[in-house]
Amino acid sequence: FVDQDYDPGGKGYHALQSRIAIGSGELLGKGLYGGTQSQLKFLPEGHTDFVFAVFAEEWGFMGVLVLLALFVGLIWLSLEIASKAKDQLGALLAAGIVAMLCFCVVVNIGMTAGMFPIVGIPLPLVSYGGSATIMTMAALGLLLNVKRKRLSLFY
């Protein structure tokens, strides 16, 4: 985890290829399906856990800024829903969903950038996956329910 470049067992291969993919995207990226690390299969599991590295390689730094702005907007709106909830249960539920989303985003981006150890946490709403996608959609549905209860006249 500390220095994957000098691992004699090759356990740092994913992290090294991920950092290469992120760095090779430069400012504007290589274009859709133009990334060498992802398209030539140097970066394994590019559609699930390492989708941020693929995105950074193909869309570049500007695309990453747009993606991060979208996540910040989602988290901001979720915090607004939590702060304006009618009851304490809704507020705590919305705050927990915000914490889950923040945790998943920070850990996945930190993992692909080499700041955190590699774990199997996908990037919410971007990674291909089964159970994590279902849980994210269910959490966002609960969040929208908290907002709906705030706006409705009758329970």
Tab-separated table of N, CA and C in Angstrom:
chain	number	residue	atom	x	y	z
A	1	PHE	N	0.825	-1.192	0.000
A	1	PHE	CA	0.000	0.000	0.000
A	1	PHE	C	0.871	1.258	0.000
A	2	VAL	N	1.975	1.247	0.734
A	2	VAL	CA	2.778	2.453	0.846
A	2	VAL	C	3.528	2.741	-0.451
A	3	ASP	N	4.205	1.747	-1.017
A	3	ASP	CA	4.944	1.956	-2.263
A	3	ASP	C	4.717	0.761	-3.170
A	4	GLN	N	3.705	0.861	-4.001
A	4	GLN	CA	3.331	-0.261	-4.846
A	4	GLN	C	4.255	-0.435	-6.042
A	5	ASP	N	5.065	0.554	-6.350
A	5	ASP	CA	5.954	0.447	-7.503
A	5	ASP	C	7.046	-0.593	-7.287
A	6	TYR	N	7.429	-0.810	-6.042
A	6	TYR	CA	8.527	-1.725	-5.750
A	6	TYR	C	8.050	-3.033	-5.140
A	7	ASP	N	6.854	-3.440	-5.438
A	7	ASP	CA	6.306	-4.681	-4.909
A	7	ASP	C	6.785	-5.845	-5.768
A	8	PRO	N	7.598	-6.749	-5.213
A	8	PRO	CA	8.107	-7.860	-6.030
A	8	PRO	C	7.027	-8.864	-6.415
A	9	GLY	N	5.935	-8.915	-5.671
A	9	GLY	CA	4.864	-9.860	-5.982
A	9	GLY	C	3.881	-9.344	-7.019
A	10	GLY	N	3.993	-8.092	-7.403
A	10	GLY	CA	3.109	-7.521	-8.403
A	10	GLY	C	1.726	-7.183	-7.890
A	11	LYS	N	1.587	-7.025	-6.578
A	11	LYS	CA	0.268	-6.736	-6.015
A	11	LYS	C	-0.155	-5.287	-6.228
A	12	GLY	N	0.760	-4.432	-6.627
A	12	GLY	CA	0.430	-3.032	-6.878
A	12	GLY	C	0.137	-2.730	-8.330
A	13	TYR	N	-0.112	-3.770	-9.135
A	13	TYR	CA	-0.322	-3.583	-10.574
A	13	TYR	C	-1.548	-2.723	-10.857
A	14	HIS	N	-2.662	-2.997	-10.186
A	14	HIS	CA	-3.891	-2.236	-10.430
A	14	HIS	C	-3.692	-0.758	-10.093
A	15	ALA	N	-3.083	-0.493	-8.958
A	15	ALA	CA	-2.885	0.891	-8.538
A	15	ALA	C	-1.946	1.626	-9.488
A	16	LEU	N	-0.900	0.962	-9.935
A	16	LEU	CA	0.039	1.589	-10.866
A	16	LEU	C	-0.635	1.908	-12.197
A	17	GLN	N	-1.376	0.959	-12.740
A	17	GLN	CA	-2.065	1.194	-14.010
A	17	GLN	C	-3.144	2.268	-13.859
A	18	SER	N	-3.765	2.330	-12.711
A	18	SER	CA	-4.774	3.353	-12.465
A	18	SER	C	-4.148	4.743	-12.447
A	19	ARG	N	-3.020	4.887	-11.787
A	19	ARG	CA	-2.338	6.188	-11.760
A	19	ARG	C	-1.841	6.578	-13.141
A	20	ILE	N	-1.367	5.601	-13.915
A	20	ILE	CA	-0.939	5.887	-15.289
A	20	ILE	C	-2.128	6.372	-16.111
A	21	ALA	N	-3.279	5.726	-15.951
A	21	ALA	CA	-4.475	6.119	-16.702
A	21	ALA	C	-4.924	7.529	-16.330
A	22	ILE	N	-4.921	7.839	-15.046
A	22	ILE	CA	-5.342	9.175	-14.613
A	22	ILE	C	-4.378	10.229	-15.142
A	23	GLY	N	-3.095	9.956	-15.058
A	23	GLY	CA	-2.106	10.924	-15.520
A	23	GLY	C	-2.080	11.107	-17.022
A	24	SER	N	-2.391	10.055	-17.762
A	24	SER	CA	-2.318	10.168	-19.217
A	24	SER	C	-3.513	10.910	-19.801
A	25	GLY	N	-4.543	11.148	-18.994
A	25	GLY	CA	-5.692	11.905	-19.475
A	25	GLY	C	-5.386	13.373	-19.693
A	26	GLU	N	-4.406	13.891	-18.983
A	26	GLU	CA	-3.984	15.286	-19.046
A	26	GLU	C	-5.160	16.246	-18.861
A	27	LEU	N	-5.205	17.333	-19.621
A	27	LEU	CA	-6.211	18.369	-19.394
A	27	LEU	C	-7.566	18.032	-20.013
A	28	LEU	N	-7.585	17.612	-21.258
A	28	LEU	CA	-8.851	17.381	-21.959
A	28	LEU	C	-9.128	15.922	-22.265
A	29	GLY	N	-8.239	15.024	-21.907
A	29	GLY	CA	-8.465	13.603	-22.105
A	29	GLY	C	-8.151	13.133	-23.513
A	30	LYS	N	-8.337	11.853	-23.716
A	30	LYS	CA	-8.033	11.226	-25.001
A	30	LYS	C	-9.277	10.975	-25.836
A	31	GLY	N	-10.416	11.349	-25.357
A	31	GLY	CA	-11.663	11.144	-26.084
A	31	GLY	C	-12.331	9.845	-25.681
A	32	LEU	N	-13.608	9.759	-25.996
A	32	LEU	CA	-14.390	8.584	-25.639
A	32	LEU	C	-13.835	7.355	-26.344
A	33	TYR	N	-13.566	6.318	-25.599
A	33	TYR	CA	-12.963	5.060	-26.064
A	33	TYR	C	-11.575	5.268	-26.669
A	34	GLY	N	-10.901	6.332	-26.287
A	34	GLY	CA	-9.569	6.598	-26.810
A	34	GLY	C	-8.463	6.334	-25.810
A	35	GLY	N	-8.809	5.903	-24.617
A	35	GLY	CA	-7.806	5.661	-23.594
A	35	GLY	C	-7.035	4.377	-23.838
A	36	THR	N	-5.720	4.460	-23.801
A	36	THR	CA	-4.902	3.274	-24.067
A	36	THR	C	-4.909	2.306	-22.891
A	37	GLN	N	-4.877	2.808	-21.683
A	37	GLN	CA	-4.843	1.924	-20.518
A	37	GLN	C	-6.130	1.115	-20.405
A	38	SER	N	-7.240	1.743	-20.684
A	38	SER	CA	-8.517	1.047	-20.529
A	38	SER	C	-8.863	0.205	-21.749
A	39	GLN	N	-8.630	0.699	-22.929
A	39	GLN	CA	-9.040	-0.023	-24.136
A	39	GLN	C	-8.108	-1.178	-24.472
A	40	LEU	N	-6.851	-1.077	-24.093
A	40	LEU	CA	-5.901	-2.166	-24.339
A	40	LEU	C	-5.805	-3.117	-23.153
A	41	LYS	N	-6.724	-2.983	-22.212
A	41	LYS	CA	-6.878	-3.884	-21.059
A	41	LYS	C	-5.673	-3.894	-20.110
A	42	PHE	N	-4.920	-2.792	-20.065
A	42	PHE	CA	-3.875	-2.691	-19.048
A	42	PHE	C	-4.495	-2.454	-17.673
A	43	LEU	N	-5.628	-1.793	-17.667
A	43	LEU	CA	-6.333	-1.500	-16.424
A	43	LEU	C	-7.480	-2.487	-16.267
A	44	PRO	N	-7.291	-3.509	-15.432
A	44	PRO	CA	-8.373	-4.484	-15.254
A	44	PRO	C	-9.518	-3.884	-14.441
A	45	GLU	N	-10.690	-4.409	-14.653
A	45	GLU	CA	-11.904	-3.966	-13.950
A	45	GLU	C	-12.143	-2.470	-14.126
A	46	GLY	N	-11.948	-1.992	-15.335
A	46	GLY	CA	-12.160	-0.577	-15.608
A	46	GLY	C	-13.614	-0.165	-15.600
A	47	HIS	N	-14.517	-1.093	-15.675
A	47	HIS	CA	-15.942	-0.765	-15.695
A	47	HIS	C	-16.566	-0.788	-14.304
A	48	THR	N	-15.841	-1.280	-13.309
A	48	THR	CA	-16.419	-1.355	-11.963
A	48	THR	C	-15.635	-0.487	-10.987
A	49	ASP	N	-14.646	-1.049	-10.327
A	49	ASP	CA	-13.945	-0.337	-9.264
A	49	ASP	C	-13.035	0.776	-9.779
A	50	PHE	N	-12.521	0.646	-10.982
A	50	PHE	CA	-11.576	1.630	-11.503
A	50	PHE	C	-12.194	2.492	-12.597
A	51	VAL	N	-13.487	2.715	-12.528
A	51	VAL	CA	-14.156	3.508	-13.556
A	51	VAL	C	-13.715	4.969	-13.497
A	52	PHE	N	-13.310	5.450	-12.336
A	52	PHE	CA	-12.829	6.831	-12.250
A	52	PHE	C	-11.539	7.003	-13.037
A	53	ALA	N	-10.660	6.016	-13.006
A	53	ALA	CA	-9.418	6.100	-13.775
A	53	ALA	C	-9.709	6.105	-15.272
A	54	VAL	N	-10.653	5.280	-15.700
A	54	VAL	CA	-11.047	5.257	-17.114
A	54	VAL	C	-11.658	6.596	-17.501
A	55	PHE	N	-12.520	7.135	-16.646
A	55	PHE	CA	-13.147	8.427	-16.917
A	55	PHE	C	-12.096	9.530	-16.998
A	56	ALA	N	-11.133	9.527	-16.072
A	56	ALA	CA	-10.095	10.554	-16.079
A	56	ALA	C	-9.206	10.440	-17.310
A	57	GLU	N	-8.960	9.223	-17.775
A	57	GLU	CA	-8.130	9.054	-18.964
A	57	GLU	C	-8.856	9.530	-20.220
A	58	GLU	N	-10.139	9.247	-20.309
A	58	GLU	CA	-10.870	9.583	-21.526
A	58	GLU	C	-11.386	11.016	-21.543
A	59	TRP	N	-11.696	11.596	-20.398
A	59	TRP	CA	-12.254	12.946	-20.355
A	59	TRP	C	-11.289	13.983	-19.798
A	60	GLY	N	-10.203	13.549	-19.186
A	60	GLY	CA	-9.188	14.472	-18.705
A	60	GLY	C	-9.577	15.198	-17.429
A	61	PHE	N	-8.749	16.170	-17.091
A	61	PHE	CA	-8.937	16.926	-15.856
A	61	PHE	C	-10.240	17.724	-15.872
A	62	MET	N	-10.584	18.277	-17.013
A	62	MET	CA	-11.821	19.057	-17.102
A	62	MET	C	-13.048	18.166	-16.890
A	63	GLY	N	-13.030	16.972	-17.447
A	63	GLY	CA	-14.130	16.040	-17.231
A	63	GLY	C	-14.235	15.608	-15.784
A	64	VAL	N	-13.081	15.422	-15.140
A	64	VAL	CA	-13.070	15.058	-13.723
A	64	VAL	C	-13.665	16.190	-12.889
A	65	LEU	N	-13.334	17.432	-13.243
A	65	LEU	CA	-13.922	18.563	-12.520
A	65	LEU	C	-15.441	18.599	-12.676
A	66	VAL	N	-15.935	18.298	-13.873
A	66	VAL	CA	-17.386	18.265	-14.090
A	66	VAL	C	-18.021	17.146	-13.265
A	67	LEU	N	-17.390	15.964	-13.265
A	67	LEU	CA	-17.919	14.843	-12.484
A	67	LEU	C	-17.937	15.172	-10.993
A	68	LEU	N	-16.861	15.765	-10.503
A	68	LEU	CA	-16.821	16.148	-9.090
A	68	LEU	C	-17.850	17.231	-8.777
A	69	ALA	N	-18.066	18.157	-9.706
A	69	ALA	CA	-19.086	19.188	-9.500
A	69	ALA	C	-20.480	18.563	-9.424
A	70	LEU	N	-20.732	17.548	-10.236
A	70	LEU	CA	-22.025	16.856	-10.172
A	70	LEU	C	-22.207	16.140	-8.835
A	71	PHE	N	-21.139	15.504	-8.344
A	71	PHE	CA	-21.230	14.847	-7.040
A	71	PHE	C	-21.422	15.868	-5.920
A	72	VAL	N	-20.720	16.988	-5.995
A	72	VAL	CA	-20.884	18.033	-4.979
A	72	VAL	C	-22.307	18.579	-5.016
A	73	GLY	N	-22.858	18.757	-6.219
A	73	GLY	CA	-24.243	19.215	-6.333
A	73	GLY	C	-25.228	18.232	-5.735
A	74	LEU	N	-25.020	16.941	-5.996
A	74	LEU	CA	-25.896	15.914	-5.424
A	74	LEU	C	-25.805	15.908	-3.903
A	75	ILE	N	-24.606	16.024	-3.388
A	75	ILE	CA	-24.420	16.022	-1.937
A	75	ILE	C	-25.007	17.295	-1.324
A	76	TRP	N	-24.847	18.417	-2.012
A	76	TRP	CA	-25.411	19.684	-1.527
A	76	TRP	C	-26.934	19.605	-1.444
A	77	LEU	N	-27.561	19.101	-2.513
A	77	LEU	CA	-29.021	18.962	-2.505
A	77	LEU	C	-29.481	17.979	-1.432
A	78	SER	N	-28.714	16.922	-1.232
A	78	SER	CA	-29.062	15.946	-0.200
A	78	SER	C	-28.958	16.556	1.195
A	79	LEU	N	-27.935	17.367	1.413
A	79	LEU	CA	-27.816	18.050	2.706
A	79	LEU	C	-28.943	19.055	2.911
A	80	GLU	N	-29.376	19.687	1.838
A	80	GLU	CA	-30.501	20.614	1.936
A	80	GLU	C	-31.784	19.877	2.308
A	81	ILE	N	-31.976	18.704	1.713
A	81	ILE	CA	-33.140	17.886	2.069
A	81	ILE	C	-33.061	17.478	3.534
A	82	ALA	N	-31.859	17.105	3.989
A	82	ALA	CA	-31.695	16.695	5.388
A	82	ALA	C	-31.968	17.849	6.344
A	83	SER	N	-31.535	19.041	5.983
A	83	SER	CA	-31.722	20.172	6.896
A	83	SER	C	-33.168	20.659	6.946
A	84	LYS	N	-33.938	20.410	5.882
A	84	LYS	CA	-35.322	20.885	5.842
A	84	LYS	C	-36.343	19.782	6.090
A	85	ALA	N	-35.892	18.638	6.562
A	85	ALA	CA	-36.821	17.536	6.828
A	85	ALA	C	-37.763	17.904	7.967
A	86	LYS	N	-38.987	17.372	7.888
A	86	LYS	CA	-40.001	17.700	8.896
A	86	LYS	C	-39.723	17.063	10.247
A	87	ASP	N	-39.232	15.832	10.226
A	87	ASP	CA	-39.037	15.112	11.480
A	87	ASP	C	-37.578	14.682	11.616
A	88	GLN	N	-37.244	14.240	12.820
A	88	GLN	CA	-35.868	13.854	13.096
A	88	GLN	C	-35.481	12.586	12.344
A	89	LEU	N	-36.408	11.671	12.170
A	89	LEU	CA	-36.120	10.444	11.432
A	89	LEU	C	-35.723	10.752	9.991
A	90	GLY	N	-36.461	11.632	9.346
A	90	GLY	CA	-36.134	12.012	7.976
A	90	GLY	C	-34.790	12.703	7.883
A	91	ALA	N	-34.499	13.566	8.846
A	91	ALA	CA	-33.223	14.277	8.839
A	91	ALA	C	-32.058	13.314	9.029
A	92	LEU	N	-32.195	12.387	9.966
A	92	LEU	CA	-31.119	11.426	10.204
A	92	LEU	C	-30.961	10.457	9.040
A	93	LEU	N	-32.061	10.057	8.433
A	93	LEU	CA	-32.006	9.176	7.271
A	93	LEU	C	-31.298	9.868	6.112
A	94	ALA	N	-31.661	11.111	5.849
A	94	ALA	CA	-31.023	11.861	4.769
A	94	ALA	C	-29.546	12.110	5.070
A	95	ALA	N	-29.217	12.400	6.309
A	95	ALA	CA	-27.811	12.613	6.669
A	95	ALA	C	-27.001	11.330	6.516
A	96	GLY	N	-27.591	10.197	6.857
A	96	GLY	CA	-26.905	8.921	6.663
A	96	GLY	C	-26.673	8.605	5.199
A	97	ILE	N	-27.634	8.939	4.359
A	97	ILE	CA	-27.469	8.718	2.921
A	97	ILE	C	-26.375	9.621	2.371
A	98	VAL	N	-26.334	10.863	2.835
A	98	VAL	CA	-25.268	11.780	2.419
A	98	VAL	C	-23.909	11.242	2.847
A	99	ALA	N	-23.824	10.745	4.065
A	99	ALA	CA	-22.558	10.189	4.554
A	99	ALA	C	-22.133	8.982	3.731
A	100	MET	N	-23.091	8.125	3.368
A	100	MET	CA	-22.775	6.952	2.547
A	100	MET	C	-22.249	7.366	1.180
A	101	LEU	N	-22.918	8.329	0.550
A	101	LEU	CA	-22.478	8.790	-0.766
A	101	LEU	C	-21.096	9.433	-0.696
A	102	CYS	N	-20.889	10.289	0.296
A	102	CYS	CA	-19.578	10.937	0.457
A	102	CYS	C	-18.482	9.912	0.676
A	103	PHE	N	-18.742	8.943	1.531
A	103	PHE	CA	-17.748	7.916	1.820
A	103	PHE	C	-17.383	7.138	0.564
A	104	CYS	N	-18.387	6.715	-0.191
A	104	CYS	CA	-18.123	5.926	-1.401
A	104	CYS	C	-17.354	6.729	-2.438
A	105	VAL	N	-17.718	7.988	-2.622
A	105	VAL	CA	-17.029	8.824	-3.611
A	105	VAL	C	-15.583	9.067	-3.194
A	106	VAL	N	-15.365	9.445	-1.946
A	106	VAL	CA	-14.008	9.751	-1.483
A	106	VAL	C	-13.122	8.512	-1.510
A	107	VAL	N	-13.636	7.383	-1.063
A	107	VAL	CA	-12.825	6.164	-1.033
A	107	VAL	C	-12.511	5.689	-2.445
A	108	ASN	N	-13.482	5.726	-3.359
A	108	ASN	CA	-13.217	5.257	-4.715
A	108	ASN	C	-12.216	6.153	-5.424
A	109	ILE	N	-12.373	7.456	-5.325
A	109	ILE	CA	-11.433	8.361	-5.988
A	109	ILE	C	-10.062	8.272	-5.332
A	110	GLY	N	-10.016	8.185	-4.012
A	110	GLY	CA	-8.734	8.022	-3.331
A	110	GLY	C	-8.059	6.707	-3.658
A	111	MET	N	-8.852	5.665	-3.835
A	111	MET	CA	-8.312	4.348	-4.184
A	111	MET	C	-7.703	4.372	-5.578
A	112	THR	N	-8.405	4.952	-6.539
A	112	THR	CA	-7.883	4.960	-7.904
A	112	THR	C	-6.712	5.920	-8.063
A	113	ALA	N	-6.647	6.945	-7.227
A	113	ALA	CA	-5.527	7.881	-7.295
A	113	ALA	C	-4.322	7.407	-6.494
A	114	GLY	N	-4.458	6.319	-5.759
A	114	GLY	CA	-3.339	5.765	-5.008
A	114	GLY	C	-3.196	6.301	-3.605
A	115	MET	N	-4.171	7.036	-3.106
A	115	MET	CA	-4.085	7.585	-1.756
A	115	MET	C	-4.585	6.618	-0.698
A	116	PHE	N	-5.499	5.723	-1.074
A	116	PHE	CA	-6.060	4.733	-0.167
A	116	PHE	C	-5.761	3.341	-0.695
A	117	PRO	N	-5.805	2.339	0.164
A	117	PRO	CA	-5.640	0.967	-0.334
A	117	PRO	C	-6.824	0.570	-1.214
A	118	ILE	N	-6.584	-0.385	-2.081
A	118	ILE	CA	-7.616	-0.803	-3.020
A	118	ILE	C	-8.641	-1.672	-2.300
A	119	VAL	N	-9.873	-1.216	-2.336
A	119	VAL	CA	-11.007	-1.948	-1.776
A	119	VAL	C	-12.082	-2.004	-2.852
A	120	GLY	N	-13.079	-2.789	-2.644
A	120	GLY	CA	-14.092	-2.990	-3.675
A	120	GLY	C	-15.280	-2.065	-3.578
A	121	ILE	N	-15.057	-0.778	-3.399
A	121	ILE	CA	-16.163	0.172	-3.314
A	121	ILE	C	-16.315	0.857	-4.667
A	122	PRO	N	-17.462	0.684	-5.318
A	122	PRO	CA	-17.658	1.320	-6.626
A	122	PRO	C	-18.019	2.802	-6.488
A	123	LEU	N	-17.873	3.523	-7.583
A	123	LEU	CA	-18.243	4.936	-7.622
A	123	LEU	C	-19.755	5.037	-7.841
A	124	PRO	N	-20.485	5.649	-6.907
A	124	PRO	CA	-21.951	5.670	-7.020
A	124	PRO	C	-22.425	6.337	-8.308
A	125	LEU	N	-23.412	5.732	-8.936
A	125	LEU	CA	-24.076	6.212	-10.138
A	125	LEU	C	-23.186	6.211	-11.380
A	126	VAL	N	-21.961	5.736	-11.270
A	126	VAL	CA	-21.060	5.705	-12.422
A	126	VAL	C	-20.602	4.283	-12.703
A	127	SER	N	-20.219	3.550	-11.673
A	127	SER	CA	-19.697	2.196	-11.849
A	127	SER	C	-20.784	1.227	-12.266
A	128	TYR	N	-20.380	0.265	-13.068
A	128	TYR	CA	-21.265	-0.834	-13.421
A	128	TYR	C	-21.299	-1.778	-12.236
A	129	GLY	N	-22.457	-2.211	-11.856
A	129	GLY	CA	-22.526	-3.136	-10.738
A	129	GLY	C	-23.946	-3.513	-10.418
A	130	GLY	N	-24.066	-4.516	-9.596
A	130	GLY	CA	-25.383	-5.019	-9.249
A	130	GLY	C	-25.882	-4.475	-7.936
A	131	SER	N	-25.387	-5.037	-6.847
A	131	SER	CA	-25.934	-4.715	-5.531
A	131	SER	C	-25.637	-3.276	-5.114
A	132	ALA	N	-24.469	-2.754	-5.453
A	132	ALA	CA	-24.148	-1.374	-5.073
A	132	ALA	C	-25.040	-0.383	-5.809
A	133	THR	N	-25.332	-0.659	-7.069
A	133	THR	CA	-26.221	0.223	-7.828
A	133	THR	C	-27.634	0.176	-7.266
A	134	ILE	N	-28.094	-1.013	-6.922
A	134	ILE	CA	-29.435	-1.147	-6.346
A	134	ILE	C	-29.515	-0.406	-5.015
A	135	MET	N	-28.495	-0.537	-4.186
A	135	MET	CA	-28.510	0.136	-2.889
A	135	MET	C	-28.426	1.658	-3.044
A	136	THR	N	-27.653	2.132	-4.013
A	136	THR	CA	-27.574	3.576	-4.247
A	136	THR	C	-28.914	4.118	-4.716
A	137	MET	N	-29.552	3.405	-5.635
A	137	MET	CA	-30.864	3.844	-6.119
A	137	MET	C	-31.911	3.800	-5.002
A	138	ALA	N	-31.861	2.776	-4.161
A	138	ALA	CA	-32.794	2.697	-3.034
A	138	ALA	C	-32.553	3.847	-2.057
A	139	ALA	N	-31.287	4.168	-1.810
A	139	ALA	CA	-30.968	5.273	-0.904
A	139	ALA	C	-31.454	6.602	-1.472
A	140	LEU	N	-31.274	6.809	-2.770
A	140	LEU	CA	-31.763	8.047	-3.380
A	140	LEU	C	-33.292	8.093	-3.381
A	141	GLY	N	-33.925	6.940	-3.516
A	141	GLY	CA	-35.383	6.887	-3.411
A	141	GLY	C	-35.861	7.269	-2.017
A	142	LEU	N	-35.171	6.786	-0.998
A	142	LEU	CA	-35.513	7.179	0.373
A	142	LEU	C	-35.307	8.676	0.583
A	143	LEU	N	-34.247	9.202	-0.009
A	143	LEU	CA	-33.973	10.634	0.093
A	143	LEU	C	-35.089	11.453	-0.559
A	144	LEU	N	-35.537	11.017	-1.722
A	144	LEU	CA	-36.647	11.710	-2.383
A	144	LEU	C	-37.946	11.571	-1.595
A	145	ASN	N	-38.108	10.454	-0.902
A	145	ASN	CA	-39.290	10.285	-0.055
A	145	ASN	C	-39.264	11.264	1.116
A	146	VAL	N	-38.091	11.495	1.681
A	146	VAL	CA	-37.974	12.479	2.762
A	146	VAL	C	-38.358	13.860	2.235
A	147	LYS	N	-37.924	14.191	1.029
A	147	LYS	CA	-38.275	15.485	0.440
A	147	LYS	C	-39.771	15.562	0.143
A	148	ARG	N	-40.353	14.493	-0.357
A	148	ARG	CA	-41.778	14.481	-0.689
A	148	ARG	C	-42.627	14.669	0.563
A	149	LYS	N	-42.229	14.027	1.644
A	149	LYS	CA	-42.985	14.164	2.898
A	149	LYS	C	-42.919	15.600	3.403
A	150	ARG	N	-41.826	16.283	3.114
A	150	ARG	CA	-41.698	17.679	3.534
A	150	ARG	C	-42.635	18.572	2.724
A	151	LEU	N	-42.829	18.238	1.446
A	151	LEU	CA	-43.627	19.085	0.575
A	151	LEU	C	-45.109	18.729	0.558
A	152	SER	N	-45.463	17.561	1.068
A	152	SER	CA	-46.860	17.134	0.964
A	152	SER	C	-47.723	17.798	2.037
A	153	LEU	N	-49.012	17.897	1.724
A	153	LEU	CA	-49.947	18.479	2.680
A	153	LEU	C	-50.465	17.444	3.661
A	154	PHE	N	-50.632	16.213	3.180
A	154	PHE	CA	-51.177	15.145	4.016
A	154	PHE	C	-50.176	14.008	4.090
A	155	TYR	N	-50.118	13.329	5.232
A	155	TYR	CA	-49.233	12.177	5.368
A	155	TYR	C	-49.945	10.954	4.928
